[in-house]
Short mmCIF file of C-alpha atoms and ligand atoms in Angstrom, two decimals:
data_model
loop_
_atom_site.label_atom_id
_atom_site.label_comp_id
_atom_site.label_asym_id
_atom_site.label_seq_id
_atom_site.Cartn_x
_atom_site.Cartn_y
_atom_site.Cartn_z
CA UNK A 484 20.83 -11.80 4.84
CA UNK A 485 23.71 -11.39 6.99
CA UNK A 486 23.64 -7.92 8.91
CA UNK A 487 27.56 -7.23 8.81
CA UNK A 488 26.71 -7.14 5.14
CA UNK A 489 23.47 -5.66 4.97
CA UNK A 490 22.81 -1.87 4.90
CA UNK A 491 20.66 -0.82 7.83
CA UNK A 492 21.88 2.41 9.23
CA UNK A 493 19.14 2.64 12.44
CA UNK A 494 18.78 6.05 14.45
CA UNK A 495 18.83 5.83 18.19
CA UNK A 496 17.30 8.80 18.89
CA UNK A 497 14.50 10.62 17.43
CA UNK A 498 14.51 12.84 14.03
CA UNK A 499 13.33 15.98 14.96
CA UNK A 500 11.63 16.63 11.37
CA UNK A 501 9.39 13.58 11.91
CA UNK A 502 5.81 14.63 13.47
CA UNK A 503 4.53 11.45 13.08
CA UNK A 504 5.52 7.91 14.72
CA UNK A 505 5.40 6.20 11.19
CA UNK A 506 7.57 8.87 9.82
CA UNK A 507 10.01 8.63 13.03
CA UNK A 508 10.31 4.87 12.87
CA UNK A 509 10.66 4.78 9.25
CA UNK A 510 13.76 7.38 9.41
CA UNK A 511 15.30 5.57 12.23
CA UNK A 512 14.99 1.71 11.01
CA UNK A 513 16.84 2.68 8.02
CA UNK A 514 14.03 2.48 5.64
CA UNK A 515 14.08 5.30 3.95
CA UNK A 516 16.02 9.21 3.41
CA UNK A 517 14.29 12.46 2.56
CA UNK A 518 16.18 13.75 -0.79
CA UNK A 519 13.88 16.95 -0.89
CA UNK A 520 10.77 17.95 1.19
CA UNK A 521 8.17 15.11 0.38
CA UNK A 522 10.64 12.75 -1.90
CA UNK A 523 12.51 10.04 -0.49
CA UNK A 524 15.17 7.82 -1.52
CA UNK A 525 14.31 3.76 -0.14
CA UNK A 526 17.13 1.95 1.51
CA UNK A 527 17.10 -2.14 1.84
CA UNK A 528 14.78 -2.49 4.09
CA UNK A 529 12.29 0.07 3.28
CA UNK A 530 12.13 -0.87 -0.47
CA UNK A 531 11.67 -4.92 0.90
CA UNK A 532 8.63 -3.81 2.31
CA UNK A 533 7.40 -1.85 -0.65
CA UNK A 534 7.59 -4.22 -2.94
CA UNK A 535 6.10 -6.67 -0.88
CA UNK A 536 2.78 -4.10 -0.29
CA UNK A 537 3.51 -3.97 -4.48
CA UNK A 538 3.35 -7.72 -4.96
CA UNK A 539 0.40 -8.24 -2.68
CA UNK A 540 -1.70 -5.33 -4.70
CA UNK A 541 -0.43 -6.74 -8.05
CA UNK A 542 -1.81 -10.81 -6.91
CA UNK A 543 -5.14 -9.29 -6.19
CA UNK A 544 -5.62 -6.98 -9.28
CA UNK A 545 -4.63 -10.17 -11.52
CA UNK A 546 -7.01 -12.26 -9.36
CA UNK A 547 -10.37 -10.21 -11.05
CA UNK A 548 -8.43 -10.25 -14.42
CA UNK A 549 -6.79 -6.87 -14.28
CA UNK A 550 -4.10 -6.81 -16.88
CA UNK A 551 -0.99 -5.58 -15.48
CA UNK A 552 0.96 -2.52 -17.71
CA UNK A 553 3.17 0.10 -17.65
CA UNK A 554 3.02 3.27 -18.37
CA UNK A 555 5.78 6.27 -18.23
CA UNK A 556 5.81 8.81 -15.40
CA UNK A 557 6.50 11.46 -18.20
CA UNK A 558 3.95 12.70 -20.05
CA UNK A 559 3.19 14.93 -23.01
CA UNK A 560 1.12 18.08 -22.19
CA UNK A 561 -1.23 17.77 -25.62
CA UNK A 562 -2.47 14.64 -23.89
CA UNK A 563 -4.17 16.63 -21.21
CA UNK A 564 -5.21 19.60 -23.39
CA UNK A 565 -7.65 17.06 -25.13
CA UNK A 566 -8.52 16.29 -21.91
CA UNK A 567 -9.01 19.93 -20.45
CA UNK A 568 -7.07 19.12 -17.42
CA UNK A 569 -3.47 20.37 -18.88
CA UNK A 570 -4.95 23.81 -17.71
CA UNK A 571 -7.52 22.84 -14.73
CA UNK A 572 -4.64 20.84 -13.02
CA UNK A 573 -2.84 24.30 -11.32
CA UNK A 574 0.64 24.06 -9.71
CA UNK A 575 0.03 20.56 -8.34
CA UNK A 576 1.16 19.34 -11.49
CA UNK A 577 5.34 19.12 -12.20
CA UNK A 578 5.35 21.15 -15.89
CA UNK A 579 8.63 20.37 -17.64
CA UNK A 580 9.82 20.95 -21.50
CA UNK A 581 12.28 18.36 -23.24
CA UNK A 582 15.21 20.08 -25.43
CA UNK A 583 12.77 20.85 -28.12
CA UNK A 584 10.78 23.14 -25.96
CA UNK A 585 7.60 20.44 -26.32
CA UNK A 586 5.94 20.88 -22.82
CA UNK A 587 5.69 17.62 -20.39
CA UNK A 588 4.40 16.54 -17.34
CA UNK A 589 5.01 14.24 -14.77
CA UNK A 590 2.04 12.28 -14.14
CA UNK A 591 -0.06 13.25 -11.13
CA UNK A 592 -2.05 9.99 -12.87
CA UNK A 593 -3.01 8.33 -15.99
CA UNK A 594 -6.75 8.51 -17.00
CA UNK A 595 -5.44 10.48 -20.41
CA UNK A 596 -2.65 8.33 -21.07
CA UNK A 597 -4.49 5.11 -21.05
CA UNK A 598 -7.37 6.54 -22.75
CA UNK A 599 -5.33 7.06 -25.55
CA UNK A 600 -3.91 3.70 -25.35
CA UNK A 601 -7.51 2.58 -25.01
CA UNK A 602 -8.78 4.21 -27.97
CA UNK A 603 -5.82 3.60 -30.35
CA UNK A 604 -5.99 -0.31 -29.85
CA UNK A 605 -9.51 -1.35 -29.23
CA UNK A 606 -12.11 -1.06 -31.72
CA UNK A 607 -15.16 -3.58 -30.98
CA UNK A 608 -17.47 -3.78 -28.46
CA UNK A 609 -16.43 -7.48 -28.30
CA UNK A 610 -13.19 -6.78 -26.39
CA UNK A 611 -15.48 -5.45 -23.47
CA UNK A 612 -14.81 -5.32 -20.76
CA UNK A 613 -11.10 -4.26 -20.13
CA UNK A 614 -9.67 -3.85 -17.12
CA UNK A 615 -5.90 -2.49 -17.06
CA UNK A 616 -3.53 -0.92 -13.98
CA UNK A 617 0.14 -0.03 -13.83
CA UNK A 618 2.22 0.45 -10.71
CA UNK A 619 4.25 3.49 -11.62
CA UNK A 620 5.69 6.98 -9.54
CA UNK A 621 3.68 9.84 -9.25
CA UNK A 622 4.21 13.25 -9.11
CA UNK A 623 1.86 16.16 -7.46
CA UNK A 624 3.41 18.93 -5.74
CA UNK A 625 1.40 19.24 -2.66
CA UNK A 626 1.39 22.31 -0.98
CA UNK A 627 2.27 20.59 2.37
CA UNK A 628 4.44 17.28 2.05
CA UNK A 629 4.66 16.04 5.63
CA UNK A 630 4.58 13.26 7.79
CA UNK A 631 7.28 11.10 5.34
CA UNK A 632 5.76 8.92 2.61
CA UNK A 633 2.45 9.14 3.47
CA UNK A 634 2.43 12.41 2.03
CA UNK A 635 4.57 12.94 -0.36
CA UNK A 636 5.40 14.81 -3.62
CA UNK A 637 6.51 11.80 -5.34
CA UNK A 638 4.76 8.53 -4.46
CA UNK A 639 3.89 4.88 -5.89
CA UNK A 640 0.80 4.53 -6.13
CA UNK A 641 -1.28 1.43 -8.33
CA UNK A 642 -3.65 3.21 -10.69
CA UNK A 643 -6.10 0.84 -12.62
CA UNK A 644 -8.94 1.85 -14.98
CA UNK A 645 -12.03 -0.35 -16.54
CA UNK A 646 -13.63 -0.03 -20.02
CA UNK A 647 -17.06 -0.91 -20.21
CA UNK A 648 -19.85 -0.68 -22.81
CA UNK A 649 -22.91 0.46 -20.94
CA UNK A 650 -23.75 2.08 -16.99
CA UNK A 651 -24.50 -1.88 -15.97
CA UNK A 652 -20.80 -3.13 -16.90
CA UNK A 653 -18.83 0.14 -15.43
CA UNK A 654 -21.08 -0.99 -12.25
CA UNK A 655 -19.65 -4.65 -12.39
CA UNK A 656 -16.45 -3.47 -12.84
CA UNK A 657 -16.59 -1.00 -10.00
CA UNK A 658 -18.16 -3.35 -7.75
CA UNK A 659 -15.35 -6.32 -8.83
CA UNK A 660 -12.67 -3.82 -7.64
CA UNK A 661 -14.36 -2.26 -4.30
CA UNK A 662 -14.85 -6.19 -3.02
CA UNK A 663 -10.97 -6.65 -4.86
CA UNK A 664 -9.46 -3.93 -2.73
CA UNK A 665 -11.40 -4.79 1.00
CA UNK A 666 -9.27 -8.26 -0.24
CA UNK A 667 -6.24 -6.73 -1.05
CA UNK A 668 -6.12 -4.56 2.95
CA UNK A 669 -6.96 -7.50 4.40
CA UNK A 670 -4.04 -9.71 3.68
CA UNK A 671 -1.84 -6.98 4.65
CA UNK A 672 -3.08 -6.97 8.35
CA UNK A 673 -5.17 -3.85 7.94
CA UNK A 674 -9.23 -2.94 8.30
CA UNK A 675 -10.00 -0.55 5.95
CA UNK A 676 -13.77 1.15 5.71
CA UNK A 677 -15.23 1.92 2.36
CA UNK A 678 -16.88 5.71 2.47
CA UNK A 679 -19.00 7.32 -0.48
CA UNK A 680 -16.70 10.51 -1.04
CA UNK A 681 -16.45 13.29 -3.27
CA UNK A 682 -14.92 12.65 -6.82
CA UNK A 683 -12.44 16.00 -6.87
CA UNK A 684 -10.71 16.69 -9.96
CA UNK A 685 -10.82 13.40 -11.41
CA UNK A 686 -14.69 13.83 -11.69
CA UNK A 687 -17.67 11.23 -11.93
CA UNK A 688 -20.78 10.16 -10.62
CA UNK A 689 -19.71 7.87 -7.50
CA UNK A 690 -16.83 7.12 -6.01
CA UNK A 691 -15.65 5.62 -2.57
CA UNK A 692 -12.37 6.15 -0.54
CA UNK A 693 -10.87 3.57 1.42
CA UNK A 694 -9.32 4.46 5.13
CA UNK A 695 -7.81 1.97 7.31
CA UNK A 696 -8.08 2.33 11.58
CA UNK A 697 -5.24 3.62 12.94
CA UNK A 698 -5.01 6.34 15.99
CA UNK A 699 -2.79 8.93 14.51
CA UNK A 700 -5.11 8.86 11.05
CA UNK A 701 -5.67 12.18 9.28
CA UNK A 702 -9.51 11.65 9.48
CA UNK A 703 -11.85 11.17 12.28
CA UNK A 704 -14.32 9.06 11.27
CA UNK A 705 -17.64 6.87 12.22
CA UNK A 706 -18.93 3.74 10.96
CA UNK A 707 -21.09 0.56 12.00
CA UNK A 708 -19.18 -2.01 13.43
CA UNK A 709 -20.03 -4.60 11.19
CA UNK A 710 -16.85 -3.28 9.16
CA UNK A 711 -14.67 -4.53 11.61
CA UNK A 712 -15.83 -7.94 10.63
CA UNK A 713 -14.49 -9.03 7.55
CA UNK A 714 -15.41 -13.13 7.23
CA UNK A 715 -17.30 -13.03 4.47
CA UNK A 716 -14.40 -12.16 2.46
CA UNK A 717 -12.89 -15.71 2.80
CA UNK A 718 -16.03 -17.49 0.83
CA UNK A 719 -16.63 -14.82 -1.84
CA UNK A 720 -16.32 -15.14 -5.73
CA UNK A 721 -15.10 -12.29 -6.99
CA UNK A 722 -16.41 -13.50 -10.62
CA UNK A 723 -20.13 -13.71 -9.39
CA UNK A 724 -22.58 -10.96 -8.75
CA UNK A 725 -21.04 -8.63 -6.36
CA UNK A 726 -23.99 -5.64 -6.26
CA UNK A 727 -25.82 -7.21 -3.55
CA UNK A 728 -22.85 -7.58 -1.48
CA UNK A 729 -21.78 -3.94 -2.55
CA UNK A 730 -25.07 -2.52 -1.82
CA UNK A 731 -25.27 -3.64 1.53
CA UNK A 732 -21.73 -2.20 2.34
CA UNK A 733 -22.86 1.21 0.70
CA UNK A 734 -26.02 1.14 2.58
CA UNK A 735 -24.16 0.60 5.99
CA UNK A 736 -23.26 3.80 7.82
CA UNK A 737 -19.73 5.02 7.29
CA UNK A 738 -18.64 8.86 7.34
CA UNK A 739 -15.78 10.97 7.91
CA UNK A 740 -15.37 14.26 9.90
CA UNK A 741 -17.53 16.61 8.01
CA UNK A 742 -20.28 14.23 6.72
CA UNK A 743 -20.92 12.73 10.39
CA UNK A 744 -24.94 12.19 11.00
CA UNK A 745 -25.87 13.09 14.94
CA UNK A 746 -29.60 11.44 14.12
CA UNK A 747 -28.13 8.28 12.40
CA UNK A 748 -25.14 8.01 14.62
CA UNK A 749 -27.39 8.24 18.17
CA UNK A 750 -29.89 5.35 16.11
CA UNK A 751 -26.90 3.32 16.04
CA UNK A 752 -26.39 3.10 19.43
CA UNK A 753 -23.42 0.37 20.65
CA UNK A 754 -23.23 -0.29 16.92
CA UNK A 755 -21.13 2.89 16.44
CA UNK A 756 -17.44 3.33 16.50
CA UNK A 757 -15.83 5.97 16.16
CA UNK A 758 -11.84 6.27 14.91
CA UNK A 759 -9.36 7.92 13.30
CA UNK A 760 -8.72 6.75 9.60
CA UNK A 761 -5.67 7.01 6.97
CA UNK A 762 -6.81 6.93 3.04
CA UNK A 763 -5.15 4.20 1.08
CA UNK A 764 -7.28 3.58 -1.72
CA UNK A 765 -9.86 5.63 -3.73
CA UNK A 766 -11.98 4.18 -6.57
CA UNK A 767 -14.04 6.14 -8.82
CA UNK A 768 -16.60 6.25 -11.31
CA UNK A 769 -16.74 8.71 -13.98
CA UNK A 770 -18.52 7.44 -17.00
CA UNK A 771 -17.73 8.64 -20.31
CA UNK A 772 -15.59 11.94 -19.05
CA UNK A 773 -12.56 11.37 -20.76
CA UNK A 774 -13.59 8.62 -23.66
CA UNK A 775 -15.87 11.45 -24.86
CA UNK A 776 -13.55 14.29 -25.22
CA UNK A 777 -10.48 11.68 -26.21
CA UNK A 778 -12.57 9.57 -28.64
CA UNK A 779 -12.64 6.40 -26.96
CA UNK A 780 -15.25 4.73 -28.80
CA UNK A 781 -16.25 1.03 -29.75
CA UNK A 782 -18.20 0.00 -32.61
CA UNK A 783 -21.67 -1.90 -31.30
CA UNK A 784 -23.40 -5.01 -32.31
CA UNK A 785 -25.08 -2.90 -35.30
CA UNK A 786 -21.95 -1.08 -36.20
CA UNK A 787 -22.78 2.21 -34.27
CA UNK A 788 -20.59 3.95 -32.34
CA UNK A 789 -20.17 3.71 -28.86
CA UNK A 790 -18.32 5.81 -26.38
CA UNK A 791 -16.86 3.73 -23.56
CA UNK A 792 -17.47 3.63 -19.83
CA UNK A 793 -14.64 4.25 -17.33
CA UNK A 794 -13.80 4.26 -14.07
CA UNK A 795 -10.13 4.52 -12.40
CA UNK A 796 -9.01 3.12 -8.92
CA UNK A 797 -5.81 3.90 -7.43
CA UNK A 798 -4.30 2.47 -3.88
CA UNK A 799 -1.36 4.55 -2.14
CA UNK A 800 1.19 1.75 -2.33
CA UNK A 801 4.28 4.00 -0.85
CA UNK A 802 1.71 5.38 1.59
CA UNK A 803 0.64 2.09 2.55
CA UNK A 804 3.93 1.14 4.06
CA UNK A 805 3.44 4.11 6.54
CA UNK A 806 -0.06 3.11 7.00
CA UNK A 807 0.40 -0.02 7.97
CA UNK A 808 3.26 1.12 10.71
CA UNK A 809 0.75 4.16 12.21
CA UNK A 810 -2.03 0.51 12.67
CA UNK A 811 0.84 -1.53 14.45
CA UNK A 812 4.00 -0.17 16.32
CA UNK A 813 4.92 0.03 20.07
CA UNK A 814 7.36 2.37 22.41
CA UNK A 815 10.09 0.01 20.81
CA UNK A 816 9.16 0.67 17.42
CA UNK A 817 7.64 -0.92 14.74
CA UNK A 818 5.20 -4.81 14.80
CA UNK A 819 5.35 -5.79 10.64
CA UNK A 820 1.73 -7.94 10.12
CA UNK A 821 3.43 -11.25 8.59
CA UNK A 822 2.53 -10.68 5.07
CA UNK A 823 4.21 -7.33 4.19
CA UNK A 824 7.86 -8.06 7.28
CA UNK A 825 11.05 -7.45 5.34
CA UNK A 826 11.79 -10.80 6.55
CA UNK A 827 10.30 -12.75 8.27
CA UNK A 828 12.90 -13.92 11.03
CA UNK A 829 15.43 -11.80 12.87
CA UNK A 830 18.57 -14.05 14.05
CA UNK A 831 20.13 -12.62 16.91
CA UNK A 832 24.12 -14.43 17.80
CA UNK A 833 24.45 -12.78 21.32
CA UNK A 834 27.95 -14.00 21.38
CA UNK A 835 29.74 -13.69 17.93
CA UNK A 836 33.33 -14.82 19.19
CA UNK A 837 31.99 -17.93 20.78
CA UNK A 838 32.55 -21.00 18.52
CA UNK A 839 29.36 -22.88 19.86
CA UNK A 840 27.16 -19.84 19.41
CA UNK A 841 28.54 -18.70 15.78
CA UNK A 842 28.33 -22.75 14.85
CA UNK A 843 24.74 -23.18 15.80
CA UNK A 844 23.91 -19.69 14.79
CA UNK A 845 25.18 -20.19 10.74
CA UNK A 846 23.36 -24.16 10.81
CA UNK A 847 20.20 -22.65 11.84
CA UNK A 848 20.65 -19.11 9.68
CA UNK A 849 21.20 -21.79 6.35
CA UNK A 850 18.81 -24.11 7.63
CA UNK A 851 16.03 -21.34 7.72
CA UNK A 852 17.02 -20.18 4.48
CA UNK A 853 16.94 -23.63 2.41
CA UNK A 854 13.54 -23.53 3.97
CA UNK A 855 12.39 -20.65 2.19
CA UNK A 856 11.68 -18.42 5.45
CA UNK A 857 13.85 -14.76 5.00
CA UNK A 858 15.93 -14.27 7.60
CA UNK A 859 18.21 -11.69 8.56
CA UNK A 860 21.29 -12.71 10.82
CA UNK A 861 22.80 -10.17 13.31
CA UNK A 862 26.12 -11.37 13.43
CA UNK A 863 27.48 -8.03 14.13
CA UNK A 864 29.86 -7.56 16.86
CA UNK A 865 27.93 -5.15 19.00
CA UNK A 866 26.45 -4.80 22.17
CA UNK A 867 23.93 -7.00 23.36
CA UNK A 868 21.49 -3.94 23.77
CA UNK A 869 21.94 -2.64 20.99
CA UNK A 870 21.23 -5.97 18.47
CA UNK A 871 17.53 -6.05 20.72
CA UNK A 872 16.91 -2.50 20.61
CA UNK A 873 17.24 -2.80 16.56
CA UNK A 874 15.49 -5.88 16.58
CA UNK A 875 12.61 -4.42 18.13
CA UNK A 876 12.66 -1.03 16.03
CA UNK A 877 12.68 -2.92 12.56
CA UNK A 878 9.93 -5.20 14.05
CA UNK A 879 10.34 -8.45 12.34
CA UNK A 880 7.58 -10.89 13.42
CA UNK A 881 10.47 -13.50 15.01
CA UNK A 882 13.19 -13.44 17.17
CA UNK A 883 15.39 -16.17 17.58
CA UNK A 884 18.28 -15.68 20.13
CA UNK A 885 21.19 -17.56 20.66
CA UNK A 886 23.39 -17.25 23.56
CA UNK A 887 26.14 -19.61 24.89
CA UNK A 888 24.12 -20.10 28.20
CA UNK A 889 21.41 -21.67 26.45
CA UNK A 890 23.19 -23.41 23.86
CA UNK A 891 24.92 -25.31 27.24
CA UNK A 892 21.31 -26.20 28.11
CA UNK A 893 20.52 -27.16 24.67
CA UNK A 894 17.43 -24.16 24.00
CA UNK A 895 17.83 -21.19 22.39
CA UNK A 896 15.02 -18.00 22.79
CA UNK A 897 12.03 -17.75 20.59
CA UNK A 898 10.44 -14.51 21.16
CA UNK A 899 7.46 -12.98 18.98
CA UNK A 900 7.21 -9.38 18.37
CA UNK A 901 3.62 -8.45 18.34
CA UNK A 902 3.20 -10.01 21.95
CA UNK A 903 6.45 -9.81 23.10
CA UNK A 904 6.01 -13.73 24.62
CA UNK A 905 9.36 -15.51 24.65
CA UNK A 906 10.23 -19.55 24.95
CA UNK A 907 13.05 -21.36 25.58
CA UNK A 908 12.89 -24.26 23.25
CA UNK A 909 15.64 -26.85 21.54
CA UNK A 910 17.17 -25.48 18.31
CA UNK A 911 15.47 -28.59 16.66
CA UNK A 912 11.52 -27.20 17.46
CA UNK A 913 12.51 -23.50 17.02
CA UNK A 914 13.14 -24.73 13.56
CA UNK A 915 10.15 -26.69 13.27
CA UNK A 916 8.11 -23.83 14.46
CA UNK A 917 9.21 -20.71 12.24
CA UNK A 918 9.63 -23.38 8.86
CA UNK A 919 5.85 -24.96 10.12
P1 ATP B 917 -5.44 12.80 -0.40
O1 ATP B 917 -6.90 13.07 -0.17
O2 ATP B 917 -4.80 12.01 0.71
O3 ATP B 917 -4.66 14.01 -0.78
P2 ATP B 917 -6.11 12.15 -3.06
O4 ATP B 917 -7.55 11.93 -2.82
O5 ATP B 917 -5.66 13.42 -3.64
O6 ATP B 917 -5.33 11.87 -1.70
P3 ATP B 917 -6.16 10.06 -5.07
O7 ATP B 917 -6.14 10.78 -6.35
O8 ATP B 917 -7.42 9.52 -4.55
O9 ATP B 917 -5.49 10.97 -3.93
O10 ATP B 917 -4.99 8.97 -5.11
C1 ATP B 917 -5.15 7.58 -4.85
C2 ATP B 917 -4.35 7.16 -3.64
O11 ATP B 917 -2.98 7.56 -3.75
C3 ATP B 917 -4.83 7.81 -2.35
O12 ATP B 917 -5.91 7.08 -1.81
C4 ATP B 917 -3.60 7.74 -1.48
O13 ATP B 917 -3.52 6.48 -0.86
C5 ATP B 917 -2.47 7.86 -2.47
N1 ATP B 917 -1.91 9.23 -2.46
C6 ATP B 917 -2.49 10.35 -2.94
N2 ATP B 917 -1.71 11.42 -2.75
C7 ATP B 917 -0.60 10.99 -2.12
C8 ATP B 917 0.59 11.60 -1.64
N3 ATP B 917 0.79 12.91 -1.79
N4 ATP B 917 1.54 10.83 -1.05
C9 ATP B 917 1.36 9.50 -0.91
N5 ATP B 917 0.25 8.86 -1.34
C10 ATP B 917 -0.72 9.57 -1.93
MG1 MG B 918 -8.52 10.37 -2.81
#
């Protein structure tokens, strides 16, 4: 993508409704606008990375055979009377009426909707287990949007549920999608802690939050540092049996603010470590709460009837994209981890009337590009400063800098943005390097 055609309108200075450096950054790369307090439009370069946090949650939910749907953000209210929740929900929930004066909703969530999807289509306990998610907006009307995206009123978030026949499968399932989502943080750059935590309003019998390290987290928390350590997530099969794995990571301690343990902690001794902690996922089990009141049952092996076993597990996919930028940012502005960078390569002409510069900078720019590696080109004609101060604030993990200087000397400037390290090198191994 060529900048002069590209729309990234960057803030130099600070916003001064942005509290937090996520929220800052994100205003002044050009990511995203506020439209009202705690919705947001996404520009370009926000919406890149979105979709990219989307696309890695979506490759691991279809990798344990989680069937991918989609379900509308507007629901009818007689859904969640049969529920109970139409009325136990309070002002959180957006109420709405269509033309006929039918009351609506917009979904805070989904446990009715696809229970009655659920229990319209599947009749036998045969077609255990299922496993289903969507990737849709939300709505709740917090009482305190802040900070940007990360908490907002409307909000993307991936909501998947299981079906299972009996206590033993809804425990495979939730064990399949704890070890799923510890996955699914890692390969976007991020270590995220599992913690037993209280079910809320969705109700159940156990359920675990997931918050990934970062210094400017909502939550204090403390854990054992084997968390940090994560290599056991390269050789696992997420088809075997997960509970001993699971158990062991339940058993380890891990505890937020409130719940903290002076005995256990001071037992742990240099095992502790103590952080602050954003929550991007939550998974929960809640047995037969909704299939019992919606009639979501299957017919058994001896033609009884059986009411089905659920659990729901949601990750803060809009969130995420602040989460990630609280974990890894600098003074200059924001460091994207590899897998979720709107591209992956910033170009940088220094000199954009200079014939050698603008000829070497389009040959590499298309070169790049056959290659399959996304690059965006600053071939604007601005200052100097001003193409590395953007550079640095959108945080792409490359920089590749071409100056007529260098070309004379045959190298152009590699310079990576996590470590700031820069190398002169010939055009020809710059390309080998970032296409490599
Ligand atoms: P929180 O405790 O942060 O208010 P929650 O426990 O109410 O969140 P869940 O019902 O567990 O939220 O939703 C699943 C995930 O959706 C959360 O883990 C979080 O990542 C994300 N999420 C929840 N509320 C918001 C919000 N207002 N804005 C952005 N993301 C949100
Ligand atoms: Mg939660």
């Amino acid at each position: 993508m060529r900048l002069s055609r590209y729309f990234l309108p960057t803030l130099k200075e600070n916003p001064s409704e942005a509290q937090i450096v996520s929220h800052r950054l994100m205003l002044r790369a050009g990511m995203i606008r506020q439209s009202s307090a705690g919705i947001y439009s996404w520009l370009p370069l926000g919406l890149r990375v979105l979709k990219k946090i989307g696309q890695i949650v979506r490759q691991e939910q279809d990798a344990i055979g989680c069937n991918e749907i989609l379900m509308p953000t507007i629901q009818p209210a007689d859904l969640w009377r049969e529920s109970g929740r139409y009325d136990d929900y309070g002002p959180g929930m957006l109420r709405i009426q269509d033309r006929h004066g039918r009351d609506m909703l917009y979904g805070p969530t989904n446990e009715e909707q696809i229970t009655e999807i659920f229990a319209g289509s599947v009749k036998s306990y045969k077609d255990l287990p299922q496993l289903l998610y969507h990737i849709q907006w939300k709505f709740r009307d917090e009482v305190r949007p802040r900070f940007g995206i990360m908490r907002g009123r409307e909000f993307l978030m991936k909501d998947a549920y299981s079906f299972d026949l009996d206590r033993e499968g809804a425990r495979r399932s939730y064990n399949k999608m704890f070890v799923s989502y510890l996955k699914t943080f890692e390969k976007m750059g991020l270590k995220a802690i599992p913690m037993a935590a209280d079910t809320g309003p969705i109700g159940g019998d156990m359920s675990h939050e997931f918050l990934i390290l970062a210094d400017t987290g909502e939550s204090e928390i403390a854990c054992h540092r084997d968390f940090l350590d994560n290599t056991w997530l390269a050789g696992i099969d997420l088809d075997g049996d997960l509970s001993a794995v699971v158990d062991t990571l339940t058993g380890k301690y891990a505890a937020t603010d409130e719940k903290r343990d002076p005995g256990v902690e001071k037992s742990l001794g240099d095992s502790l470590i103590t952080a602050r902690g954003i929550e991007v996922g939550h998974i929960f089990y809640f047995g037969t709460k909704y299939s019992e009141k919606m009639g979501a049952q299957v017919t058994g092996p001896q033609g009884e009837g059986i009411t089905v076993e659920m659990g729901s597990y949601g990750i803060g996919v809009s969130r995420l994209v602040g989460a990630i930028i609280e974990a890894s940012h600098d003074e200059d502005g924001i460091i994207w981890p590899e897998s979720v960078a709107p591209y992956h390569v910033g170009l940088v002409n220094l000199k954009v009337g200079d014939v050698a510069c603008v000829k070497a900078c389009d040959d590499l720019y298309g070169n790049l590009e056959e290659a399959g590696v996304e690059v965006l080109y600053d071939d604007r004609d601005v200052r100097t400063g001003a193409k590395f101060a953007d550079m640095d604030l959108i945080g792409l993990p490359w920089q590749l800098v071409i100056g007529p200087r260098g070309l004379k000397n045959g190298v152009v400037e590699l310079k990576q943005r996590g470590t700031g390290q820069r190398r002169e090198l010939s055009v020809e191994s710059a390309l080998n390097k970032l296409t490599a």
